Amino acid sequence: MSNALLSLCLSAIPSVDSRLEHSLLSTINMEVFKRAILQPGPPQAFALQTVQEVIKPQKQTKLAQDENQLLENILRTLLQELVSSAVQSGEQIMQYGQLIDDGETSQGHIPRLLDIVLYLCEREHVEGGMIFQLLEDLTEMSTMRNCKDIFGYIESKQDILGKQELFARGKLVMLRTCNQLLRRLSKANDVVFCGRILMFLAHFFPLSERSAVNIKGVFNTSNETKYEKDPPDGISIDFNFYKTFWSLQEHFCNPASLTLASAKWQKFTSSLMIVLNTFEAQPLSDEEGDANNLEEESANFSIKYLTSSKLMGLELKDPSFRRHVLVQCLILFDYLKAPGKNEKDLPSESMKEEIKSCEERVKKLLEMTPPKGKDFLRKIDHVLEREKNWVWWKRDGCPPFEKQPLEKKTVQDGSKKRRQKWRLGNRELSQLWKWADQNPNALTDPQRVRTPHIMEYWKPLAEDMDASAGIEAEYHHKNSRVYCWKGLRFSARQDLDGFSRFTDHGIEGVVPLELLPPDVRSKYQAKPNDKSKRAKKDESKGAAAQSEENQIATPASEVDGEGIRADLEASAAQMDVDATATGNISQGGTPTPDEHQKQSSDTDNGQEAGQLEADAEVEAGMIDGETDAEVDLDAVG
């Protein structure tokens, strides 16, 4: 033997020993779990100690990632061995190892193992998705008969499996497991089991879960209904009606195709009219409805009816058969009328009229179909109405139904602030109700229509503006929109000068100046605005331009000869004008712009003292029936 071959043989020996050692260790660990399965008592009494004995983890209460993987491999191998033993013994998987002693039934080995793992996952001692992986392996290794028992165990543990700490780690595995079961089941023979799986998924996943929603609204066009194309020999039925009746299933299978081509819609309506006419011509009696026990039929319900032409006469006399066909018509009409479609998918006006007339006939037939036709129609209408909400929800992008809880705000001073409750919803309605013991008395109260004076009304806001009062900003009256809105209406009627200050200073500028303290009053006192200044400039420019035109129009000889005399006369005239203007002002005349600017400072100083007198004069004038314009004309005259 060469040296190379010898070294190769020697190097292979440790690997063989390591594999044997690993296999032996796995066998020992599985024996530890087998003993744990046979122990009596709840899993919390020994589950964690068993894991610590097998894995010897670095942390005492929680496994690391590699430790979780090692434990998962051990448990999956043990589960496979238990399933194999159950199959060899001929027992059902979930009952394997079950003992009955003194009337008490012990739990099987596999459910016991699943309970132990579920406890460890729930307490976060092991990785949360481990239980879901074991359930998936168990369903894949079992027959459909055993899968019913396994799924029964899953349903019994639904509340624990649906907890957030477990659901987040295993929801995709559980969805894959249920979908695999649905693919293996027969939709015709295992209807009840399929319904159990769908109901479990509906409760296990949240209501807004998008994975179970047909967002695009795609129809299952592969669900074809096969029926006879050629008439059989020796059958005395209307074969044309037979083909017309079952051809409706092609349109029920794909309702969206009816709006794309008018020829399909015409064919559907013509076929439907024939079927409805036949139903109306052959009404069912109450005796036929009572003879057909719908409750017993529901136990042997089939997802599809038989399409043999030999059964056509019997099926037309079956109330349940008629109801299924008529409900299919209502579902199709409801889809065509569903809101939110694109313009190209919407039915035309003529189609809408035909849909309305056909729908009325179908509902009338459902009422006539025994037993309890009216009650059945009312339930179908309720279901279709709820379906519209789902249609809108899907077309809005499936927004979540769950609302996050509001965080409670902690009060710093330790006292919880109670929210004031009003008897009639808000403060204003409650105050209106409490005006009087008898509401008719409140309506006839003369004080009800009294308009307060602005000096009285704005007094609370003026106190808020006084810094010495020390009122906090959140309690100021300017924060009340109703108070400010009423005050602006009163000021617009009684104080236009104060109302005009709202644009520059806000609601606080509307408060009469007499109510404000001196330090606050100076902020809101009236000052010459830019408009009056521009008027003065325009007037001075106009006067200068007029004087230039007069100089241009005067002959040169007069300007040269009489220039000095004109200047002297102009100076004298100006002095007379000043004196006359001063007299006119004292007599109530209108001052010139220059005099107005000269006296503005005096007016500002005297405004505070004369404001009340001016208001009194204005009110007196209003009482006498005189306007401001009439007073000025009389003064000038």
XYZ file of C-alpha atoms in Angstrom:
637
model
C 0.000 0.000 0.000
C 1.372 3.408 -0.949
C 1.901 6.189 1.549
C -0.747 8.356 -0.126
C -3.413 5.639 0.148
C -2.482 4.957 3.772
C -2.756 8.638 4.721
C -6.129 8.817 3.037
C -7.431 5.866 5.028
C -6.144 7.272 8.265
C -7.682 10.685 7.607
C -11.083 9.098 7.043
C -11.190 7.335 10.388
C -11.872 10.438 12.559
C -14.781 11.515 10.297
C -16.393 8.115 10.644
C -15.964 8.284 14.394
C -17.502 11.799 14.495
C -20.567 10.681 12.545
C -21.034 7.716 14.832
C -20.638 9.939 17.844
C -23.208 12.430 16.500
C -25.697 9.660 15.740
C -25.212 8.160 19.154
C -25.688 11.561 20.805
C -28.919 12.161 18.865
C -30.233 8.765 19.932
C -29.483 9.545 23.571
C -31.176 12.951 23.327
C -34.284 11.431 21.725
C -34.450 8.917 24.576
C -34.440 11.827 27.014
C -37.434 13.371 25.245
C -39.206 10.030 25.084
C -38.940 9.742 28.859
C -40.217 13.304 29.171
C -43.260 12.462 27.053
C -44.185 9.659 29.437
C -43.904 11.839 32.542
C -47.240 12.804 34.141
C -48.149 16.341 35.028
C -48.202 19.624 33.103
C -45.287 20.463 30.736
C -44.105 23.404 32.841
C -42.991 20.962 35.539
C -40.260 19.302 33.456
C -40.056 20.864 29.951
C -37.262 23.370 30.615
C -35.221 20.852 32.628
C -35.428 18.364 29.749
C -34.106 20.929 27.268
C -31.271 21.871 29.603
C -30.345 18.204 29.991
C -30.249 17.636 26.232
C -28.664 20.880 24.979
C -26.747 22.179 28.030
C -27.304 25.780 26.842
C -25.080 28.734 27.552
C -28.062 30.583 29.048
C -30.304 28.751 31.458
C -33.688 29.985 30.187
C -33.190 30.852 26.503
C -31.370 29.031 23.706
C -28.990 30.626 21.215
C -29.466 30.348 17.446
C -27.268 27.273 16.924
C -28.782 25.614 19.996
C -32.293 26.194 18.616
C -31.267 24.581 15.331
C -29.847 21.553 17.129
C -33.000 21.128 19.214
C -35.226 21.485 16.131
C -33.328 18.723 14.326
C -33.692 16.411 17.329
C -37.433 17.070 17.641
C -38.121 16.628 13.922
C -36.270 13.326 13.937
C -38.180 12.186 17.027
C -41.489 13.195 15.418
C -40.676 11.224 12.288
C -39.864 8.163 14.396
C -43.140 8.437 16.338
C -45.175 8.718 13.124
C -43.404 5.682 11.660
C -44.118 3.667 14.790
C -47.794 4.673 14.702
C -48.127 3.617 11.059
C -46.484 0.256 11.731
C -48.775 -0.409 14.675
C -51.846 0.446 12.577
C -53.045 3.100 15.028
C -54.044 6.641 14.217
C -51.193 9.089 14.631
C -52.762 11.343 17.265
C -53.912 8.304 19.327
C -50.603 6.447 19.235
C -49.419 5.626 22.764
C -52.752 6.533 24.310
C -53.690 4.443 27.367
C -57.002 4.040 29.175
C -56.705 3.267 32.880
C -59.634 3.324 35.320
C -61.780 5.388 32.958
C -59.092 8.046 32.488
C -57.607 8.516 29.053
C -53.978 9.530 28.784
C -52.685 11.723 26.007
C -50.957 10.263 22.943
C -47.220 10.560 22.413
C -47.377 13.058 19.544
C -49.893 15.486 21.168
C -47.802 15.290 24.336
C -44.658 16.201 22.419
C -46.451 19.088 20.706
C -47.707 20.401 24.066
C -44.166 20.412 25.459
C -42.786 22.299 22.451
C -45.729 24.729 22.485
C -45.075 25.531 26.138
C -41.386 26.171 25.445
C -42.235 28.448 22.489
C -44.876 30.337 24.451
C -42.425 31.007 27.320
C -39.760 32.041 24.765
C -37.345 29.387 25.994
C -36.924 28.221 22.384
C -37.480 29.849 19.002
C -41.178 30.651 18.451
C -41.471 29.148 14.969
C -40.421 25.662 16.062
C -43.963 24.479 16.859
C -45.200 25.585 13.420
C -42.403 23.670 11.718
C -43.303 20.478 13.593
C -46.981 20.880 12.647
C -46.074 21.293 8.978
C -43.897 18.154 9.068
C -46.656 16.229 10.800
C -49.283 17.091 8.168
C -46.922 16.215 5.324
C -46.203 12.773 6.820
C -49.878 11.959 7.516
C -52.798 10.763 5.458
C -55.906 12.939 5.040
C -57.729 10.877 7.650
C -55.016 11.610 10.193
C -54.797 15.244 9.063
C -58.322 15.819 10.336
C -57.201 14.832 13.848
C -54.045 16.937 13.535
C -56.065 19.941 12.438
C -58.393 19.384 15.369
C -55.368 19.774 17.651
C -54.413 22.979 15.818
C -57.921 24.367 16.290
C -57.824 23.584 20.010
C -54.569 25.546 20.389
C -55.689 28.444 18.193
C -55.668 31.038 20.977
C -52.080 30.222 21.980
C -50.824 29.974 18.390
C -52.408 33.341 17.599
C -50.465 35.247 20.249
C -48.316 37.994 18.809
C -44.977 36.529 19.926
C -45.778 33.247 18.164
C -47.877 34.559 15.270
C -45.119 36.864 14.005
C -42.678 33.946 13.701
C -44.983 31.283 12.296
C -47.782 32.921 10.288
C -46.179 32.131 6.925
C -45.498 28.518 7.904
C -49.097 28.075 9.075
C -50.406 29.659 5.879
C -48.268 27.294 3.817
C -49.470 24.312 5.853
C -53.151 25.188 5.385
C -52.736 25.822 1.666
C -51.054 22.458 1.230
C -53.972 20.790 2.981
C -56.475 22.602 0.757
C -54.637 21.423 -2.357
C -54.722 17.806 -1.174
C -58.413 17.890 -0.271
C -61.253 17.252 -2.686
C -63.446 20.316 -3.176
C -66.428 18.085 -3.868
C -66.073 15.440 -1.141
C -64.199 17.291 1.643
C -66.272 20.482 1.712
C -66.627 20.530 5.503
C -62.923 20.046 6.156
C -62.063 22.780 3.624
C -64.483 25.076 5.412
C -62.821 24.348 8.753
C -59.445 25.313 7.327
C -60.786 28.532 5.817
C -62.527 29.470 9.067
C -59.328 28.840 11.015
C -57.359 31.096 8.664
C -60.009 33.797 8.978
C -59.666 33.740 12.795
C -55.927 33.168 12.895
C -54.985 36.067 10.619
C -56.128 39.639 11.304
C -59.084 41.078 9.453
C -56.927 43.353 7.279
C -54.506 40.604 6.200
C -53.896 41.093 2.470
C -52.727 37.528 1.777
C -56.305 36.209 1.875
C -57.796 38.985 -0.271
C -58.327 38.806 -4.010
C -57.089 42.350 -4.600
C -57.396 42.340 -8.390
C -60.760 40.588 -8.381
C -59.626 37.744 -10.650
C -62.267 35.097 -11.400
C -61.618 31.374 -11.343
C -62.194 30.779 -15.040
C -60.830 27.239 -14.734
C -63.998 26.224 -12.887
C -65.785 24.913 -15.962
C -69.177 23.228 -15.923
C -69.284 20.334 -18.352
C -72.602 19.286 -19.837
C -73.864 17.267 -22.802
C -73.581 18.816 -26.242
C -75.594 16.249 -28.204
C -79.085 14.988 -27.285
C -79.164 11.410 -25.965
C -81.487 8.782 -27.356
C -84.801 8.052 -25.712
C -84.947 11.191 -23.531
C -88.148 13.197 -23.759
C -86.918 16.623 -22.655
C -86.394 19.942 -24.345
C -82.708 19.591 -25.110
C -82.457 23.188 -26.356
C -83.582 24.413 -22.928
C -81.078 22.033 -21.320
C -78.175 23.554 -23.278
C -79.460 27.083 -22.736
C -79.741 26.523 -18.985
C -76.246 25.140 -18.454
C -74.657 27.659 -20.851
C -75.371 30.339 -18.226
C -72.557 28.901 -16.105
C -70.035 30.145 -18.666
C -71.150 33.724 -17.943
C -71.421 33.183 -14.187
C -67.827 31.939 -14.224
C -66.494 35.193 -15.718
C -68.914 38.143 -15.297
C -66.287 40.667 -16.407
C -66.518 39.417 -20.000
C -70.139 40.603 -20.318
C -69.177 44.290 -20.314
C -66.412 43.862 -22.894
C -68.575 42.607 -25.762
C -72.204 43.513 -26.371
C -72.797 40.232 -28.227
C -72.054 38.234 -25.060
C -74.428 40.359 -23.041
C -77.219 39.885 -25.571
C -76.644 36.145 -25.560
C -76.694 36.036 -21.768
C -79.892 38.083 -21.441
C -81.716 35.999 -24.059
C -80.704 32.756 -22.322
C -81.638 34.142 -18.913
C -85.080 35.222 -20.143
C -85.774 31.676 -21.303
C -84.786 30.254 -17.899
C -86.803 32.821 -15.940
C -89.842 32.269 -18.115
C -89.596 28.532 -17.450
C -89.324 29.088 -13.688
C -92.339 31.397 -13.739
C -94.356 28.936 -15.833
C -93.601 26.089 -13.399
C -93.967 27.556 -9.877
C -93.266 25.319 -6.910
C -95.916 24.587 -4.332
C -95.501 24.623 -0.574
C -95.849 20.840 -0.481
C -92.823 20.455 -2.751
C -90.875 22.839 -0.555
C -91.768 20.940 2.614
C -90.890 17.618 0.998
C -87.404 18.865 0.296
C -85.740 18.997 3.685
C -83.000 21.580 3.244
C -81.423 20.830 6.611
C -80.835 17.175 5.749
C -79.595 18.161 2.327
C -76.989 20.517 3.787
C -75.290 17.555 5.476
C -74.613 15.998 2.062
C -74.026 19.253 0.250
C -72.092 19.103 -3.018
C -70.283 22.080 -4.483
C -71.512 21.211 -7.998
C -74.794 19.844 -9.289
C -74.995 16.964 -11.681
C -75.434 18.093 -15.291
C -76.927 14.933 -16.745
C -79.851 15.611 -19.064
C -81.752 12.747 -17.443
C -81.928 14.732 -14.203
C -83.125 18.009 -15.720
C -86.801 17.424 -14.920
C -86.119 16.514 -11.292
C -83.738 19.422 -10.764
C -86.324 21.943 -11.972
C -88.624 20.743 -9.171
C -85.869 21.114 -6.549
C -86.257 24.403 -4.546
C -82.604 24.330 -3.507
C -81.510 23.973 -7.125
C -83.579 26.968 -8.193
C -82.265 29.073 -5.343
C -78.668 28.410 -6.284
C -79.250 29.487 -9.878
C -81.183 32.619 -8.899
C -78.587 33.631 -6.301
C -75.914 33.291 -8.976
C -77.891 35.806 -11.039
C -78.014 38.279 -8.122
C -74.261 37.923 -7.548
C -73.577 38.645 -11.207
C -75.885 41.695 -11.212
C -74.278 42.953 -8.011
C -70.840 42.707 -9.591
C -71.941 44.625 -12.687
C -73.420 47.395 -10.505
C -70.455 47.512 -8.115
C -69.076 51.059 -7.717
C -65.521 52.190 -8.316
C -64.925 50.545 -11.691
C -63.115 52.165 -14.593
C -65.225 53.843 -17.250
C -64.570 51.061 -19.738
C -65.831 48.439 -17.255
C -69.037 50.277 -16.379
C -72.268 49.018 -17.971
C -74.045 51.219 -20.481
C -77.384 52.891 -19.777
C -79.289 50.251 -21.718
C -77.505 47.500 -19.766
C -78.447 49.179 -16.487
C -82.115 49.153 -17.434
C -81.972 45.493 -18.416
C -80.118 44.604 -15.206
C -82.773 46.377 -13.127
C -85.678 44.586 -14.824
C -83.968 41.170 -14.607
C -83.072 41.711 -10.958
C -86.683 42.475 -10.072
C -87.849 39.258 -11.757
C -85.182 37.179 -9.985
C -86.104 38.573 -6.566
C -89.775 37.918 -7.202
C -88.975 34.302 -8.087
C -86.916 33.913 -4.905
C -89.875 35.129 -2.844
C -92.106 32.590 -4.549
C -89.687 29.682 -4.006
C -90.635 27.702 -0.862
C -89.878 27.331 1.950
C -89.700 30.851 3.532
C -88.853 32.643 0.304
C -89.132 36.170 1.742
C -86.824 35.403 4.673
C -84.283 33.843 2.332
C -84.343 36.876 -0.001
C -83.873 39.252 2.929
C -80.772 37.355 4.079
C -79.307 37.346 0.558
C -79.832 41.115 0.258
C -78.075 41.613 3.581
C -75.075 39.539 2.472
C -74.790 41.391 -0.852
C -74.990 44.736 0.933
C -72.125 43.757 3.213
C -70.164 42.608 0.179
C -70.191 46.184 -1.156
C -68.228 47.296 1.886
C -65.549 44.707 1.105
C -65.410 45.890 -2.514
C -64.785 49.478 -1.424
C -62.211 48.336 1.134
C -60.211 46.432 -1.495
C -60.358 49.282 -3.988
C -59.105 51.718 -1.327
C -55.928 49.646 -0.897
C -57.055 47.508 2.070
C -56.398 50.018 4.884
C -56.019 48.350 8.296
C -59.082 48.085 10.507
C -57.099 47.999 13.728
C -56.479 51.317 15.442
C -53.492 51.757 17.691
C -54.403 52.625 21.293
C -53.788 56.194 22.320
C -50.928 56.749 24.736
C -52.048 57.989 28.123
C -50.497 61.347 28.980
C -49.000 61.460 32.453
C -49.834 64.520 34.522
C -46.711 66.043 36.074
C -48.324 67.349 39.244
C -49.886 63.966 39.922
C -53.507 65.159 39.673
C -55.531 63.650 36.861
C -57.418 66.300 34.900
C -61.013 65.267 34.379
C -62.723 66.171 31.148
C -65.850 68.184 31.754
C -69.012 66.504 30.518
C -71.840 68.559 29.073
C -75.423 67.462 29.200
C -76.171 68.387 25.581
C -72.821 67.843 23.911
C -71.093 71.199 24.399
C -71.071 74.237 26.607
C -73.240 76.490 24.462
C -76.107 73.988 24.148
C -76.011 73.223 27.861
C -76.073 76.926 28.700
C -78.999 77.451 26.345
C -80.903 74.667 28.089
C -80.261 76.151 31.553
C -81.490 79.668 30.768
C -84.812 78.994 32.447
C -86.733 76.210 34.086
C -89.294 76.399 31.307
C -87.912 76.900 27.805
C -90.928 78.962 26.577
C -90.093 81.513 29.276
C -86.523 81.688 27.980
C -87.744 82.400 24.459
C -90.000 85.264 25.592
C -87.413 86.826 27.941
C -86.780 90.464 26.876
C -83.134 90.179 27.933
C -82.687 87.454 25.310
C -82.419 89.932 22.392
C -80.491 92.630 24.281
C -77.358 93.822 22.491
C -74.564 94.647 24.979
C -72.462 97.778 24.638
C -68.935 97.221 23.368
C -67.450 98.851 26.466
C -69.203 96.228 28.559
C -68.591 93.343 26.168
C -64.816 93.865 25.663
C -64.086 94.455 29.365
C -63.106 90.783 30.075
C -60.633 90.760 27.178
C -59.175 94.099 28.316
C -58.545 92.584 31.759
C -56.777 89.660 30.069
C -54.483 92.095 28.221
C -53.417 93.764 31.474
C -50.102 92.165 32.466
C -50.620 93.096 36.115
C -53.691 90.858 36.260
C -51.471 87.795 35.781
C -54.018 85.817 33.741
C -52.458 82.885 31.881
C -52.598 82.884 28.078
C -54.613 79.662 27.819
C -57.484 81.243 29.791
C -57.697 84.441 27.697
C -61.053 85.235 26.128
C -59.404 85.641 22.709
C -59.123 81.837 22.559
C -62.916 81.536 22.406
C -64.005 81.716 18.787
C -67.641 82.363 19.735
C -66.682 85.292 21.974
C -64.482 86.868 19.286
C -67.075 86.370 16.554
C -69.811 88.082 18.598
C -67.462 90.916 19.544
C -66.563 91.625 15.918
C -70.270 91.852 15.046
C -70.918 94.299 17.911
C -67.885 96.432 16.986
C -68.915 96.538 13.335
C -72.225 98.083 14.429
C -71.040 100.374 17.227
C -67.320 101.171 16.713
C -66.051 101.175 13.122
C -62.775 102.814 14.166
C -61.995 99.948 16.529
C -63.275 97.400 14.009
C -60.767 98.705 11.424
C -57.860 97.987 13.796
C -58.571 94.252 13.496
C -56.590 94.056 10.243
C -53.394 95.393 11.805
C -53.580 94.167 15.408
C -55.951 91.215 15.439
C -58.793 90.730 17.909
C -56.961 92.617 20.693
C -56.866 95.764 18.535
C -60.691 95.867 18.458
C -60.871 96.499 22.224
C -61.737 100.159 22.944
C -58.679 102.123 24.013
C -60.430 103.510 27.109
C -60.507 100.018 28.638
C -56.761 99.429 28.245
C -54.054 100.463 30.694
C -51.711 103.286 29.521
C -48.772 101.005 28.738
C -50.928 98.781 26.485
C -52.973 101.639 24.971
C -49.985 103.234 23.236
C -49.508 100.071 21.187
C -52.952 100.320 19.581
C -53.417 104.129 19.318
C -54.203 105.474 15.844
C -51.298 106.914 13.823
C -51.230 108.653 10.421
C -51.363 105.959 7.868
C -49.603 105.774 4.552
C -52.769 106.593 2.655
C -53.100 110.083 4.168
C -49.411 110.736 3.508
C -49.790 109.769 -0.141
C -52.851 112.056 -0.409
C -50.802 114.987 0.925
C -48.005 114.306 -1.536
C -50.415 114.055 -4.474
C -52.124 117.304 -3.456
C -48.787 119.158 -3.141
C -47.654 117.826 -6.513
C -50.941 118.963 -8.090
C -50.577 122.444 -6.628
C -47.001 122.718 -7.942
C -48.060 121.598 -11.407
C -50.932 124.147 -11.439
C -48.566 126.974 -10.510
C -46.196 125.982 -13.318
C -49.050 126.015 -15.840
C -50.096 129.470 -14.655
C -46.557 130.739 -15.082
C -46.325 129.343 -18.599
C -49.709 130.852 -19.564
C -48.682 134.404 -18.262
C -47.078 136.770 -20.870
C -43.388 137.461 -20.451
C -43.876 141.214 -20.176
C -46.212 140.814 -17.209
C -43.803 138.423 -15.509
C -40.881 140.847 -15.942
C -42.779 143.946 -14.974
C -44.901 142.691 -12.196
C -42.847 139.797 -10.744
C -41.887 141.546 -7.535
C -45.415 142.747 -6.911
C -46.835 139.238 -7.529
C -44.494 137.741 -4.972
C -45.492 140.228 -2.347
C -49.185 139.699 -3.025
C -48.746 135.921 -2.881
C -47.057 136.198 0.514
C -49.813 138.368 1.851
C -52.483 136.074 0.455
C -50.843 133.115 2.077
C -50.913 134.814 5.447
C -54.606 135.624 5.002
C -55.334 132.015 4.064
C -53.581 130.770 7.228
C -55.550 133.080 9.415
C -58.806 132.237 7.670
C -58.135 128.506 7.940
C -57.428 128.855 11.641
C -60.713 130.590 12.114
C -62.555 128.017 10.079
C -61.161 125.212 12.183
C -62.336 126.869 15.360
C -65.781 127.306 13.768
C -65.993 123.692 12.550
C -64.443 124.036 9.069
C -62.203 121.588 7.259
C -58.415 122.034 7.830
C -55.915 122.005 5.003
C -53.454 119.083 4.690
C -50.609 121.174 6.113
C -52.689 122.232 9.083
C -53.826 118.642 9.644
C -50.211 117.520 9.812
C -49.357 120.398 12.129
C -52.176 119.580 14.521
C -51.792 115.786 14.454
C -49.600 115.806 17.508
C -52.109 117.898 19.425
C -54.889 115.549 18.367
C -52.974 112.492 19.577
C -52.395 114.090 22.947
C -55.995 115.156 23.364
C -57.537 111.993 21.994
C -57.475 110.178 25.281
C -59.288 112.931 27.122
C -61.794 113.701 24.382
C -62.579 110.202 23.207
C -65.572 109.761 25.503
C -66.969 113.163 24.512
C -66.555 112.368 20.833
C -68.351 109.055 21.231
C -71.148 110.797 23.079
C -71.498 113.371 20.303
C -71.590 110.704 17.638
C -74.243 108.729 19.489
C -76.279 111.873 20.030
C -76.095 112.625 16.351
C -77.247 109.145 15.467
C -80.201 109.460 17.851
C -81.262 112.753 16.271
C -81.301 111.047 12.895
C -78.407 113.070 11.366
C -75.626 111.513 9.339
C -71.978 112.473 9.422
C -72.198 113.974 5.949
C -75.098 116.255 6.942
C -73.241 117.530 9.980
C -70.195 118.454 7.919
C -72.275 120.290 5.325
C -74.014 122.328 7.983
C -70.703 123.219 9.563
C -69.236 124.388 6.277
C -72.348 126.334 5.390
